[in-house]
PDB file of C-alpha atoms in Angstrom:
ATOM      1  CA  MET A   1       5.951  19.258 -10.165  1.00  0.00           C
ATOM      2  CA  LYS A   2       2.200  18.725 -10.033  1.00  0.00           C
ATOM      3  CA  HIS A   3       1.239  15.558  -8.178  1.00  0.00           C
ATOM      4  CA  GLN A   4      -1.181  13.316 -10.036  1.00  0.00           C
ATOM      5  CA  GLY A   5      -3.934  11.455  -8.258  1.00  0.00           C
ATOM      6  CA  ASN A   6      -6.344  12.056  -5.434  1.00  0.00           C
ATOM      7  CA  ARG A   7      -5.076  12.740  -1.968  1.00  0.00           C
ATOM      8  CA  GLN A   8      -6.834  13.526   1.229  1.00  0.00           C
ATOM      9  CA  GLN A   9      -6.457  16.945   2.825  1.00  0.00           C
ATOM     10  CA  SER A  10      -3.678  16.481   5.350  1.00  0.00           C
ATOM     11  CA  PRO A  11      -2.057  18.681   7.955  1.00  0.00           C
ATOM     12  CA  ASP A  12       0.787  20.807   6.641  1.00  0.00           C
ATOM     13  CA  VAL A  13       3.920  18.893   5.848  1.00  0.00           C
ATOM     14  CA  VAL A  14       6.784  21.248   6.658  1.00  0.00           C
ATOM     15  CA  ASN A  15       9.957  21.047   4.544  1.00  0.00           C
ATOM     16  CA  VAL A  16      13.350  22.680   4.720  1.00  0.00           C
ATOM     17  CA  VAL A  17      15.314  22.763   1.465  1.00  0.00           C
ATOM     18  CA  ALA A  18      19.062  23.192   2.052  1.00  0.00           C
ATOM     19  CA  ASP A  19      21.467  23.792  -0.823  1.00  0.00           C
ATOM     20  CA  ASP A  20      24.272  26.288  -1.447  1.00  0.00           C
ATOM     21  CA  ASP A  21      22.869  26.858  -4.949  1.00  0.00           C
ATOM     22  CA  ARG A  22      20.188  29.540  -4.555  1.00  0.00           C
ATOM     23  CA  ASP A  23      18.475  28.619  -7.831  1.00  0.00           C
ATOM     24  CA  THR A  24      18.070  25.029  -6.668  1.00  0.00           C
ATOM     25  CA  VAL A  25      16.557  26.145  -3.361  1.00  0.00           C
ATOM     26  CA  LEU A  26      14.169  28.603  -5.013  1.00  0.00           C
ATOM     27  CA  SER A  27      13.073  26.095  -7.683  1.00  0.00           C
ATOM     28  CA  LEU A  28      12.412  23.355  -5.155  1.00  0.00           C
ATOM     29  CA  MET A  29      10.601  25.760  -2.843  1.00  0.00           C
ATOM     30  CA  MET A  30       8.320  26.931  -5.661  1.00  0.00           C
ATOM     31  CA  GLY A  31       7.589  23.370  -6.780  1.00  0.00           C
ATOM     32  CA  LEU A  32       6.849  22.099  -3.290  1.00  0.00           C
ATOM     33  CA  ARG A  33       4.704  25.117  -2.477  1.00  0.00           C
ATOM     34  CA  ASP A  34       2.769  24.466  -5.719  1.00  0.00           C
ATOM     35  CA  GLU A  35       2.077  21.061  -4.223  1.00  0.00           C
ATOM     36  CA  GLY A  36       0.609  22.739  -1.152  1.00  0.00           C
ATOM     37  CA  LEU A  37       3.574  22.019   1.120  1.00  0.00           C
ATOM     38  CA  GLU A  38       4.963  24.529   3.605  1.00  0.00           C
ATOM     39  CA  THR A  39       8.583  24.991   2.543  1.00  0.00           C
ATOM     40  CA  HIS A  40      11.506  27.046   3.851  1.00  0.00           C
ATOM     41  CA  GLY A  41      14.953  27.525   2.313  1.00  0.00           C
ATOM     42  CA  ALA A  42      18.474  27.520   3.707  1.00  0.00           C
ATOM     43  CA  TYR A  43      21.808  28.121   1.943  1.00  0.00           C
ATOM     44  CA  THR A  44      24.382  27.174   4.575  1.00  0.00           C
ATOM     45  CA  ALA A  45      24.832  24.542   7.258  1.00  0.00           C
ATOM     46  CA  GLN A  46      24.186  27.109   9.994  1.00  0.00           C
ATOM     47  CA  GLN A  47      20.988  28.338   8.308  1.00  0.00           C
ATOM     48  CA  THR A  48      19.846  24.744   7.894  1.00  0.00           C
ATOM     49  CA  LEU A  49      20.334  23.876  11.561  1.00  0.00           C
ATOM     50  CA  ALA A  50      18.609  27.110  12.596  1.00  0.00           C
ATOM     51  CA  ALA A  51      15.667  26.370  10.274  1.00  0.00           C
ATOM     52  CA  VAL A  52      15.304  22.873  11.712  1.00  0.00           C
ATOM     53  CA  LEU A  53      15.090  24.337  15.216  1.00  0.00           C
ATOM     54  CA  LYS A  54      12.716  27.133  14.198  1.00  0.00           C
ATOM     55  CA  PHE A  55      10.285  25.268  11.908  1.00  0.00           C
ATOM     56  CA  GLU A  56      10.517  21.691  13.276  1.00  0.00           C
ATOM     57  CA  PRO A  57      10.158  20.268   9.770  1.00  0.00           C
ATOM     58  CA  ASP A  58       8.842  16.880   8.797  1.00  0.00           C
ATOM     59  CA  VAL A  59      11.395  16.719   5.964  1.00  0.00           C
ATOM     60  CA  VAL A  60      14.854  18.180   5.308  1.00  0.00           C
ATOM     61  CA  ILE A  61      16.001  18.027   1.681  1.00  0.00           C
ATOM     62  CA  LEU A  62      19.736  18.314   2.178  1.00  0.00           C
ATOM     63  CA  ASP A  63      22.495  18.894  -0.389  1.00  0.00           C
ATOM     64  CA  ILE A  64      25.449  16.746   0.666  1.00  0.00           C
ATOM     65  CA  ALA A  65      27.940  19.233  -0.877  1.00  0.00           C
ATOM     66  CA  LEU A  66      26.423  22.077   1.145  1.00  0.00           C
ATOM     67  CA  GLY A  67      29.784  23.502   2.110  1.00  0.00           C
ATOM     68  CA  ARG A  68      31.539  23.595   5.453  1.00  0.00           C
ATOM     69  CA  PRO A  69      30.357  21.764   7.399  1.00  0.00           C
ATOM     70  CA  SER A  70      29.078  19.272   4.853  1.00  0.00           C
ATOM     71  CA  GLY A  71      25.601  17.865   4.437  1.00  0.00           C
ATOM     72  CA  TRP A  72      26.896  14.701   6.119  1.00  0.00           C
ATOM     73  CA  ASP A  73      27.796  16.743   9.207  1.00  0.00           C
ATOM     74  CA  VAL A  74      24.486  18.606   9.177  1.00  0.00           C
ATOM     75  CA  ALA A  75      22.545  15.319   8.986  1.00  0.00           C
ATOM     76  CA  GLN A  76      24.510  13.937  11.937  1.00  0.00           C
ATOM     77  CA  LYS A  77      23.849  17.096  14.002  1.00  0.00           C
ATOM     78  CA  ILE A  78      20.138  16.914  13.206  1.00  0.00           C
ATOM     79  CA  ARG A  79      20.032  13.279  14.348  1.00  0.00           C
ATOM     80  CA  ASP A  80      22.040  14.057  17.491  1.00  0.00           C
ATOM     81  CA  ARG A  81      19.568  16.803  18.420  1.00  0.00           C
ATOM     82  CA  HIS A  82      16.270  15.333  17.251  1.00  0.00           C
ATOM     83  CA  GLY A  83      16.648  11.550  17.174  1.00  0.00           C
ATOM     84  CA  ASP A  84      16.202   9.043  14.402  1.00  0.00           C
ATOM     85  CA  GLU A  85      12.504   9.320  13.559  1.00  0.00           C
ATOM     86  CA  ARG A  86      11.930  12.924  12.623  1.00  0.00           C
ATOM     87  CA  PRO A  87      12.618  14.812  10.487  1.00  0.00           C
ATOM     88  CA  MET A  88      12.948  12.616   7.437  1.00  0.00           C
ATOM     89  CA  ILE A  89      16.250  13.592   5.809  1.00  0.00           C
ATOM     90  CA  ILE A  90      16.557  13.275   2.047  1.00  0.00           C
ATOM     91  CA  GLY A  91      20.186  13.604   0.978  1.00  0.00           C
ATOM     92  CA  VAL A  92      20.777  14.976  -2.513  1.00  0.00           C
ATOM     93  CA  SER A  93      24.038  15.021  -4.457  1.00  0.00           C
ATOM     94  CA  GLY A  94      25.407  15.316  -7.944  1.00  0.00           C
ATOM     95  CA  ILE A  95      28.938  14.626  -6.729  1.00  0.00           C
ATOM     96  CA  TYR A  96      28.670  11.793  -4.209  1.00  0.00           C
ATOM     97  CA  LYS A  97      27.170   8.985  -6.295  1.00  0.00           C
ATOM     98  CA  LYS A  98      29.032   5.836  -5.241  1.00  0.00           C
ATOM     99  CA  GLY A  99      27.703   2.972  -3.177  1.00  0.00           C
ATOM    100  CA  SER A 100      29.998   4.002  -0.342  1.00  0.00           C
ATOM    101  CA  ASP A 101      28.302   7.430  -0.333  1.00  0.00           C
ATOM    102  CA  ARG A 102      24.944   5.746   0.229  1.00  0.00           C
ATOM    103  CA  ILE A 103      26.418   3.786   3.127  1.00  0.00           C
ATOM    104  CA  LEU A 104      27.766   7.015   4.627  1.00  0.00           C
ATOM    105  CA  ALA A 105      24.298   8.518   4.178  1.00  0.00           C
ATOM    106  CA  GLU A 106      22.783   5.718   6.230  1.00  0.00           C
ATOM    107  CA  LEU A 107      25.450   6.065   8.925  1.00  0.00           C
ATOM    108  CA  THR A 108      24.787   9.797   9.283  1.00  0.00           C
ATOM    109  CA  GLY A 109      21.025   9.366   9.587  1.00  0.00           C
ATOM    110  CA  ILE A 110      19.910  10.161   6.066  1.00  0.00           C
ATOM    111  CA  ASN A 111      16.710   8.282   5.280  1.00  0.00           C
ATOM    112  CA  HIS A 112      16.733   8.564   1.481  1.00  0.00           C
ATOM    113  CA  TYR A 113      19.341   9.501  -1.116  1.00  0.00           C
ATOM    114  CA  LEU A 114      18.702  11.089  -4.497  1.00  0.00           C
ATOM    115  CA  VAL A 115      21.360  11.606  -7.176  1.00  0.00           C
ATOM    116  CA  LYS A 116      21.165  14.821  -9.208  1.00  0.00           C
ATOM    117  CA  PRO A 117      19.633  15.294 -11.613  1.00  0.00           C
ATOM    118  CA  TYR A 118      16.530  13.548 -10.342  1.00  0.00           C
ATOM    119  CA  GLN A 119      12.931  13.756 -11.456  1.00  0.00           C
ATOM    120  CA  PRO A 120      10.529  15.756  -9.262  1.00  0.00           C
ATOM    121  CA  SER A 121       8.307  12.664  -9.194  1.00  0.00           C
ATOM    122  CA  GLU A 122      11.075  10.814  -7.294  1.00  0.00           C
ATOM    123  CA  LEU A 123      11.001  13.445  -4.560  1.00  0.00           C
ATOM    124  CA  LEU A 124       7.210  13.511  -4.438  1.00  0.00           C
ATOM    125  CA  LYS A 125       7.148   9.728  -4.098  1.00  0.00           C
ATOM    126  CA  LEU A 126       9.325  10.006  -0.983  1.00  0.00           C
ATOM    127  CA  LEU A 127       7.013  12.710   0.424  1.00  0.00           C
ATOM    128  CA  ALA A 128       3.789  10.828  -0.403  1.00  0.00           C
ATOM    129  CA  PRO A 129       3.492   8.888   2.881  1.00  0.00           C
ATOM    130  CA  LEU A 130       3.618  12.167   4.820  1.00  0.00           C
ATOM    131  CA  ARG A 131       1.326  13.990   2.419  1.00  0.00           C
ATOM    132  CA  ASP A 132      -1.275  11.274   2.453  1.00  0.00           C
ATOM    133  CA  ALA A 133      -1.357  10.903   6.243  1.00  0.00           C
ATOM    134  CA  THR A 134      -4.672  11.573   7.920  1.00  0.00           C
ATOM    135  CA  PRO A 135      -5.017  14.062  10.772  1.00  0.00           C
ATOM    136  CA  ALA A 136      -5.358  11.057  13.127  1.00  0.00           C
ATOM    137  CA  ASP A 137      -1.988   9.747  11.877  1.00  0.00           C
ATOM    138  CA  PHE A 138      -0.374  13.049  12.796  1.00  0.00           C
ATOM    139  CA  LYS A 139      -2.007  13.097  16.229  1.00  0.00           C
ATOM    140  CA  ASP A 140      -0.789   9.545  16.889  1.00  0.00           C
ATOM    141  CA  LYS A 141       2.703  10.496  15.719  1.00  0.00           C
ATOM    142  CA  GLN A 142       2.769  13.587  17.928  1.00  0.00           C
ATOM    143  CA  ARG A 143       1.595  11.528  20.923  1.00  0.00           C
ATOM    144  CA  ASP A 144       4.312   8.945  20.197  1.00  0.00           C
ATOM    145  CA  ASP A 145       6.948  11.715  19.814  1.00  0.00           C
ATOM    146  CA  ALA A 146       5.991  13.120  23.227  1.00  0.00           C
ATOM    147  CA  HIS A 147       6.851   9.847  24.974  1.00  0.00           C
TER     148      HIS A 147
END
């Protein structure tokens, strides 16, 4: 999952990877950490919501078929608690692939939707704007979030 190209040193981008498949979580965590990103794992909806509160991530990579409650429900709870801007939620599914699933993703506050199997480069492309941000960008964002 090595990112090609030059990028500026940026503040840590914090990620939470949520999937009921432990191998998926561990693989994604290793790959994202290899990219220099702070990454935490969760295997249930409750763990995911707790991790979002604890780590205040910039990104949540969320399996839609997470279990009960579903990834749809988790995304909606995150948006209800934290608003629409942050964290970025990337929904991931190998089951829910229809156009109507993408519409539901938008309605529940999911910013991006990837269908399994996807290439690591697709995920890194979605993370690139956060990774390439300058420290000033993060300060401006934090100031805006405070208001």
